[in-house]
mmCIF file of C-alpha atoms in Angstrom:
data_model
loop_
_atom_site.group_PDB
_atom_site.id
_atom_site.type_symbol
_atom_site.label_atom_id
_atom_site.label_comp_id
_atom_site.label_asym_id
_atom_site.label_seq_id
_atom_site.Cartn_x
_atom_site.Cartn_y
_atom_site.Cartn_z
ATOM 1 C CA UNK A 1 -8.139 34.710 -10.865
ATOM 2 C CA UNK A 2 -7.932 31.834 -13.030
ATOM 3 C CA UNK A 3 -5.578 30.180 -10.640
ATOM 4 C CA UNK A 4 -8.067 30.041 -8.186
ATOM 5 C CA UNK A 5 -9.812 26.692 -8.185
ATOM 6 C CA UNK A 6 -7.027 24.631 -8.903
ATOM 7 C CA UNK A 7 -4.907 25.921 -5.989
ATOM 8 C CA UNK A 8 -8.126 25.258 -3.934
ATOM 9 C CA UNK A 9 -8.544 22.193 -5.327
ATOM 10 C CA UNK A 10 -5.292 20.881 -4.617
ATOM 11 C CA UNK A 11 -5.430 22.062 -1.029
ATOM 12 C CA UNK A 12 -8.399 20.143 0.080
ATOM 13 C CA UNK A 13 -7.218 16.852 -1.279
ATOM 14 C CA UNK A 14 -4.099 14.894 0.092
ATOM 15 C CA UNK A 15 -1.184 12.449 -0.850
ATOM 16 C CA UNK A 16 0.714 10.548 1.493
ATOM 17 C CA UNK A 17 2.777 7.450 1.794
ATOM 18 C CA UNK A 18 2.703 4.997 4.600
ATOM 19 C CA UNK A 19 5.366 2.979 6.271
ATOM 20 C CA UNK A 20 7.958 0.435 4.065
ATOM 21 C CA UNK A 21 7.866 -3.143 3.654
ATOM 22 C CA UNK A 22 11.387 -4.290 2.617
ATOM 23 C CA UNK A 23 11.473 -7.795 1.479
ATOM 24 C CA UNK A 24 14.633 -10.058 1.263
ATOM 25 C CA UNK A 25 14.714 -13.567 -0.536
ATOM 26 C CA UNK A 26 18.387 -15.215 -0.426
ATOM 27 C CA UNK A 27 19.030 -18.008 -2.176
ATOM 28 C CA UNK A 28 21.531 -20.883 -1.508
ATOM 29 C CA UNK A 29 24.720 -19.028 -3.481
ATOM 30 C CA UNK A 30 23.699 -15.604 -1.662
ATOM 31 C CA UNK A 31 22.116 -14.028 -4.305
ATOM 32 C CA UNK A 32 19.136 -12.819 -4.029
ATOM 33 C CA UNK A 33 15.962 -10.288 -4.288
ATOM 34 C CA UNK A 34 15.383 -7.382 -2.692
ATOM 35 C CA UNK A 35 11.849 -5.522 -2.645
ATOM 36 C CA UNK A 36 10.470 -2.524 -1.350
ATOM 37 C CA UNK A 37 6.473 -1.863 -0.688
ATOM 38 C CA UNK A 38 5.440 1.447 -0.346
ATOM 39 C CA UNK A 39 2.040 1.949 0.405
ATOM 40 C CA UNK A 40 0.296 5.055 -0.722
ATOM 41 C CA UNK A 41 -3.220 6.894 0.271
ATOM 42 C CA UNK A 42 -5.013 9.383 -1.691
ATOM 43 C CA UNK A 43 -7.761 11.506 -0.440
ATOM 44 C CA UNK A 44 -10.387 13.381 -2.740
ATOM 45 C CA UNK A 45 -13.168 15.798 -1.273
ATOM 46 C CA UNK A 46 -15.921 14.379 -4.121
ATOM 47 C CA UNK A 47 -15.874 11.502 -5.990
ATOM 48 C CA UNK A 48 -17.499 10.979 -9.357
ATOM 49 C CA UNK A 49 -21.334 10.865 -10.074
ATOM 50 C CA UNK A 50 -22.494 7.787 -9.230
ATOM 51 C CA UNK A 51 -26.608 7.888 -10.228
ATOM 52 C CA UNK A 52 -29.399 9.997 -9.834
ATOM 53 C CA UNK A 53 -29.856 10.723 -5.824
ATOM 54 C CA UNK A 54 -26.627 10.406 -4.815
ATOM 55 C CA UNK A 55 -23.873 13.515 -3.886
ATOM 56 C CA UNK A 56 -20.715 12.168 -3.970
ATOM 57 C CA UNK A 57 -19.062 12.569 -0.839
ATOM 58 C CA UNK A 58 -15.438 11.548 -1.239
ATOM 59 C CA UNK A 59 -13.133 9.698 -3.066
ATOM 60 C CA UNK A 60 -10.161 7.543 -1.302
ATOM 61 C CA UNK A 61 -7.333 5.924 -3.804
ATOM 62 C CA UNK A 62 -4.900 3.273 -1.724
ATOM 63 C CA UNK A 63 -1.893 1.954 -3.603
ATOM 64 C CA UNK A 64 0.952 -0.195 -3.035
ATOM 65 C CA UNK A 65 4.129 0.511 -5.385
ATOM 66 C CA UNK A 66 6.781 -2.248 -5.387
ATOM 67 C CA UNK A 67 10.233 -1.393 -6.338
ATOM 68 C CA UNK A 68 12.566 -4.224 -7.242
ATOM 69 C CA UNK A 69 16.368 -5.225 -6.903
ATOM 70 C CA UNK A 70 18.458 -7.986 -7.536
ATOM 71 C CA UNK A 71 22.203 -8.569 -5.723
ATOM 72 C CA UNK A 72 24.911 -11.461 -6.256
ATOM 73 C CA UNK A 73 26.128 -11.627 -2.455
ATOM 74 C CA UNK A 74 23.593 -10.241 0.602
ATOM 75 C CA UNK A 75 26.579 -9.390 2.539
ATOM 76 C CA UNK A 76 28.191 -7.481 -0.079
ATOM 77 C CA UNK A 77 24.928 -4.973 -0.409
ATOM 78 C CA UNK A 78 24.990 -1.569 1.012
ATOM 79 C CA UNK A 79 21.120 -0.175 0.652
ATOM 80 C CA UNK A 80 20.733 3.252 2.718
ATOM 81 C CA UNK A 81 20.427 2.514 6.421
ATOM 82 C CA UNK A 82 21.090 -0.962 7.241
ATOM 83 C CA UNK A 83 24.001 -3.982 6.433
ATOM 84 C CA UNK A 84 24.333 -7.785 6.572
ATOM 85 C CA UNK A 85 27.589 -8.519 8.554
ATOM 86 C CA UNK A 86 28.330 -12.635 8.822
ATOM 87 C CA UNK A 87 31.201 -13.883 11.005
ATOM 88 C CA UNK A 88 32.154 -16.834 13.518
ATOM 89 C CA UNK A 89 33.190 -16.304 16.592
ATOM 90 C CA UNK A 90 34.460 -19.592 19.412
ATOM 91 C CA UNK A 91 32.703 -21.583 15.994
ATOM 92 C CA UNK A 92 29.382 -19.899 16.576
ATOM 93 C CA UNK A 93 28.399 -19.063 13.318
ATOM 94 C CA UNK A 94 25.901 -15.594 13.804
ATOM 95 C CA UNK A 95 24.492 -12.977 10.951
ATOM 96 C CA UNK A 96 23.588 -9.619 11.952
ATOM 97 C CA UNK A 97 21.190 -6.970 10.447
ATOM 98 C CA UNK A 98 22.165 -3.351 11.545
ATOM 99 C CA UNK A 99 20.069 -1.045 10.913
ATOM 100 C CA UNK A 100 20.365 2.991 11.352
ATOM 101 C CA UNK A 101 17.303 4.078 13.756
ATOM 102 C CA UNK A 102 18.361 7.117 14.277
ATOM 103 C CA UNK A 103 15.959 10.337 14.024
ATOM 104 C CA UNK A 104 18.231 11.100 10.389
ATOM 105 C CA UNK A 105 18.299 7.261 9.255
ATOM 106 C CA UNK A 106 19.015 7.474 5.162
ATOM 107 C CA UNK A 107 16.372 4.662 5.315
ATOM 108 C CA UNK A 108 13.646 7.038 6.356
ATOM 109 C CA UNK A 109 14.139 8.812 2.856
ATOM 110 C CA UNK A 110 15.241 6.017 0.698
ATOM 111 C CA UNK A 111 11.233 4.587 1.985
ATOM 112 C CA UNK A 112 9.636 8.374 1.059
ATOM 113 C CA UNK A 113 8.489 8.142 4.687
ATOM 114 C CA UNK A 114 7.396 11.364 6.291
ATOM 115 C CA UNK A 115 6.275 12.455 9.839
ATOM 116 C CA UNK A 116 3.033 14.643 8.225
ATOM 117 C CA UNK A 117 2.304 11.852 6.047
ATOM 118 C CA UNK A 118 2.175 8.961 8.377
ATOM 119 C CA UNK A 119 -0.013 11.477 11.053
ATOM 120 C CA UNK A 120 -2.460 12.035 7.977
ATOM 121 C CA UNK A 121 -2.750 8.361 7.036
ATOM 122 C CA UNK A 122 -3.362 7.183 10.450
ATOM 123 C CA UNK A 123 -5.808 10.560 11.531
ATOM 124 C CA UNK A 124 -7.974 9.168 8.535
ATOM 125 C CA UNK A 125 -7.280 5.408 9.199
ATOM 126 C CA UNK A 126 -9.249 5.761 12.814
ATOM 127 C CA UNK A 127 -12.480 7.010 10.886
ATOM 128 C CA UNK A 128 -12.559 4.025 8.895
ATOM 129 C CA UNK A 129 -13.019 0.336 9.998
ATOM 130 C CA UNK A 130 -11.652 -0.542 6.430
ATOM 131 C CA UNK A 131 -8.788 1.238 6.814
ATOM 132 C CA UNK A 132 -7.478 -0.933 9.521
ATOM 133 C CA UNK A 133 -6.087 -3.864 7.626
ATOM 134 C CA UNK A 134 -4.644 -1.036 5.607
ATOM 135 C CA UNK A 135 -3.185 0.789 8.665
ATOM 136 C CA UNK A 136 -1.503 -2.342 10.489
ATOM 137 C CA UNK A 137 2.120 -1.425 8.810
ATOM 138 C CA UNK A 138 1.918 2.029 8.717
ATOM 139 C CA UNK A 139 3.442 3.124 11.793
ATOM 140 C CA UNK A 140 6.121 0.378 11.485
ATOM 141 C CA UNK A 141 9.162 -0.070 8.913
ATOM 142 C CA UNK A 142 9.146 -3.993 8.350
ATOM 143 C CA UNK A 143 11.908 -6.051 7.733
ATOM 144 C CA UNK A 144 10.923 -10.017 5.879
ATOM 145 C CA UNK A 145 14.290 -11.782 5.476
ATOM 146 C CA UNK A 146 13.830 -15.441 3.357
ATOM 147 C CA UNK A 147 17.308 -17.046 4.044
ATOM 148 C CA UNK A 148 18.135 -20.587 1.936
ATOM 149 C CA UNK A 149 18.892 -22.426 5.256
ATOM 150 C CA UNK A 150 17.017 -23.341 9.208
ATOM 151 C CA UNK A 151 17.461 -20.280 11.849
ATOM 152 C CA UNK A 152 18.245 -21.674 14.866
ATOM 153 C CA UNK A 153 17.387 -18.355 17.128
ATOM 154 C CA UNK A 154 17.200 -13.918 15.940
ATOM 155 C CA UNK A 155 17.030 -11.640 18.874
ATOM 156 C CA UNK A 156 17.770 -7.851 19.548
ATOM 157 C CA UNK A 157 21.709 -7.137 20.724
ATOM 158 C CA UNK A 158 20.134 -4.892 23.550
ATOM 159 C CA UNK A 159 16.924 -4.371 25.197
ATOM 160 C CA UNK A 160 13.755 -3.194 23.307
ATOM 161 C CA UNK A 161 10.305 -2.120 23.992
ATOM 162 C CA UNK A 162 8.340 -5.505 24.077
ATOM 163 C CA UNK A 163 5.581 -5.312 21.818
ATOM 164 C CA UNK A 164 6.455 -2.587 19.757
ATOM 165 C CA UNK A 165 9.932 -3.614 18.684
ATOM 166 C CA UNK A 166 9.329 -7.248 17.613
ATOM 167 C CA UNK A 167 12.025 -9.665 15.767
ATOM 168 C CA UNK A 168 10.494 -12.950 15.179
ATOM 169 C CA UNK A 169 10.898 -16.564 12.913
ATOM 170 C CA UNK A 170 7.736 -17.398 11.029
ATOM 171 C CA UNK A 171 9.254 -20.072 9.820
ATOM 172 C CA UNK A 172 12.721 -22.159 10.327
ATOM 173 C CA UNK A 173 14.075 -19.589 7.239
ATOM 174 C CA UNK A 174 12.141 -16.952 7.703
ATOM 175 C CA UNK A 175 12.602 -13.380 9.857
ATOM 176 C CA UNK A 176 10.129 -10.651 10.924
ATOM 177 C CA UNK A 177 11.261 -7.445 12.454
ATOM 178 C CA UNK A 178 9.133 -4.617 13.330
ATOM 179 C CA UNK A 179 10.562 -1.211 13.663
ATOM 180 C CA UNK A 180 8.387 1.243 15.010
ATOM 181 C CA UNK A 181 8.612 4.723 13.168
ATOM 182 C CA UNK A 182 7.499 6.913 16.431
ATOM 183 C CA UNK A 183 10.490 5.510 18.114
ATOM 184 C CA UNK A 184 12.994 6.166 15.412
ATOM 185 C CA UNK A 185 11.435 9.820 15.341
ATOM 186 C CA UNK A 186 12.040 10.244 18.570
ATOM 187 C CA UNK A 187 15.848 9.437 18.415
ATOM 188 C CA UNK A 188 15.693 6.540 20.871
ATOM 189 C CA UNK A 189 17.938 4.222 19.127
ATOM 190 C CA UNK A 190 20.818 5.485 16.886
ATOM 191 C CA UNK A 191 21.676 1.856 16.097
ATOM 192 C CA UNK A 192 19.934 -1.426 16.029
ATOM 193 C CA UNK A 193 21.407 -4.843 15.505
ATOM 194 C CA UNK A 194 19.194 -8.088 14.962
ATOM 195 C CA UNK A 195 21.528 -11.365 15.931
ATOM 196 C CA UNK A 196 20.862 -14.345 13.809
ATOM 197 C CA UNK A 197 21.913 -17.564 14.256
ATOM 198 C CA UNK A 198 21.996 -20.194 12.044
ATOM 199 C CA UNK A 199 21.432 -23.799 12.815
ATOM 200 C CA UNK A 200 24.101 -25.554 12.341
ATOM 201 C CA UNK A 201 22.386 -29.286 12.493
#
């Protein structure tokens, strides 16, 4: 019996964590950072006692951890579920990011994301107008590449869904990709390859 109210405790409250940020900063001699944001939401039936009046109602924690990593060559890195791979080909010098999209990407797991989770987080984001800022990323996994020199052009190898999948420069050095979780769920893509090419004026 004495088990009782914490099992029902722990049942009407929930933890989940939203999509990843995954942040790259290169710097001229390749080395670089590497940082993952993991966003996290926390959901408690009744909140503390707030003044004379007033029942609390609910309590709602949102958190962003931040895990850190350092490397001495971007091309020589292999993270779970995606690798740098420079070459030149007829003197065209072109980067590419693959990146495992399949339904059983290592990535998913590496970024604690979860199917449940990410339902749960965006069920409870629609209730809430200030949950919206918060629930931008969440159905996305979101690639920020920093490289130490101009980008002339990025682009998907093959043909995505406009919109959703997005690859983008917002800035002569800077990259933006947009994954979007449903479709990796959903198997569509087993493998996804970003082209970059760097300017060579």
């Amino acid at each position: 019996m004495k088990l009782i109210p914490p099992t029902v405790i722990f049942c009407l409250l929930f933890c989940a964590c939203a999509g990843g940020n995954i942040k790259i900063k290169i710097r001229p001699d390749l080395s670089g950072d590497l940082v993952l944001y993991q966003k996290k939401i926390t959901k408690k039936p009744a909140g503390v006692f707030f003044g004379s009046g007033l029942v609390p109602a609910g309590e709602l924690e949102i958190s962003i951890k931040e895990r850190a990593y350092k490397f001495s060559n971007y091309t020589h890195i292999l993270p779970p579920g995606f690798r740098f791979i420079e070459f030149t080909e007829d003197k065209t010098q072109e980067i590419q990011l693959v990146v495992d999209t399949s339904q059983s990407s290592p990535l998913l797991k590496a970024l604690e994301i979860n199917k449940t989770e990410i339902d749960t987080i965006l069920s409870e984001a629609k209730q809430r107008d200030d949950l919206l800022r918060f629930n931008t990323l969440v159905e996305f996994i979101q690639f920020e590449i920093q490289f130490p020199f101009a980008i002339k052009k990025v682009k998907f190898a093959d043909p995505r869904t406009p919109g959703e999948w997005t690859v983008r420069l917002d800035s002569a050095e800077k990259m933006v990709v947009n994954i979007p979780l449903h479709s990796v769920w959903n198997n569509e893509h087993q493998l996804t390859t970003i082209q970059i090419y760097p300017d060579s004026n």
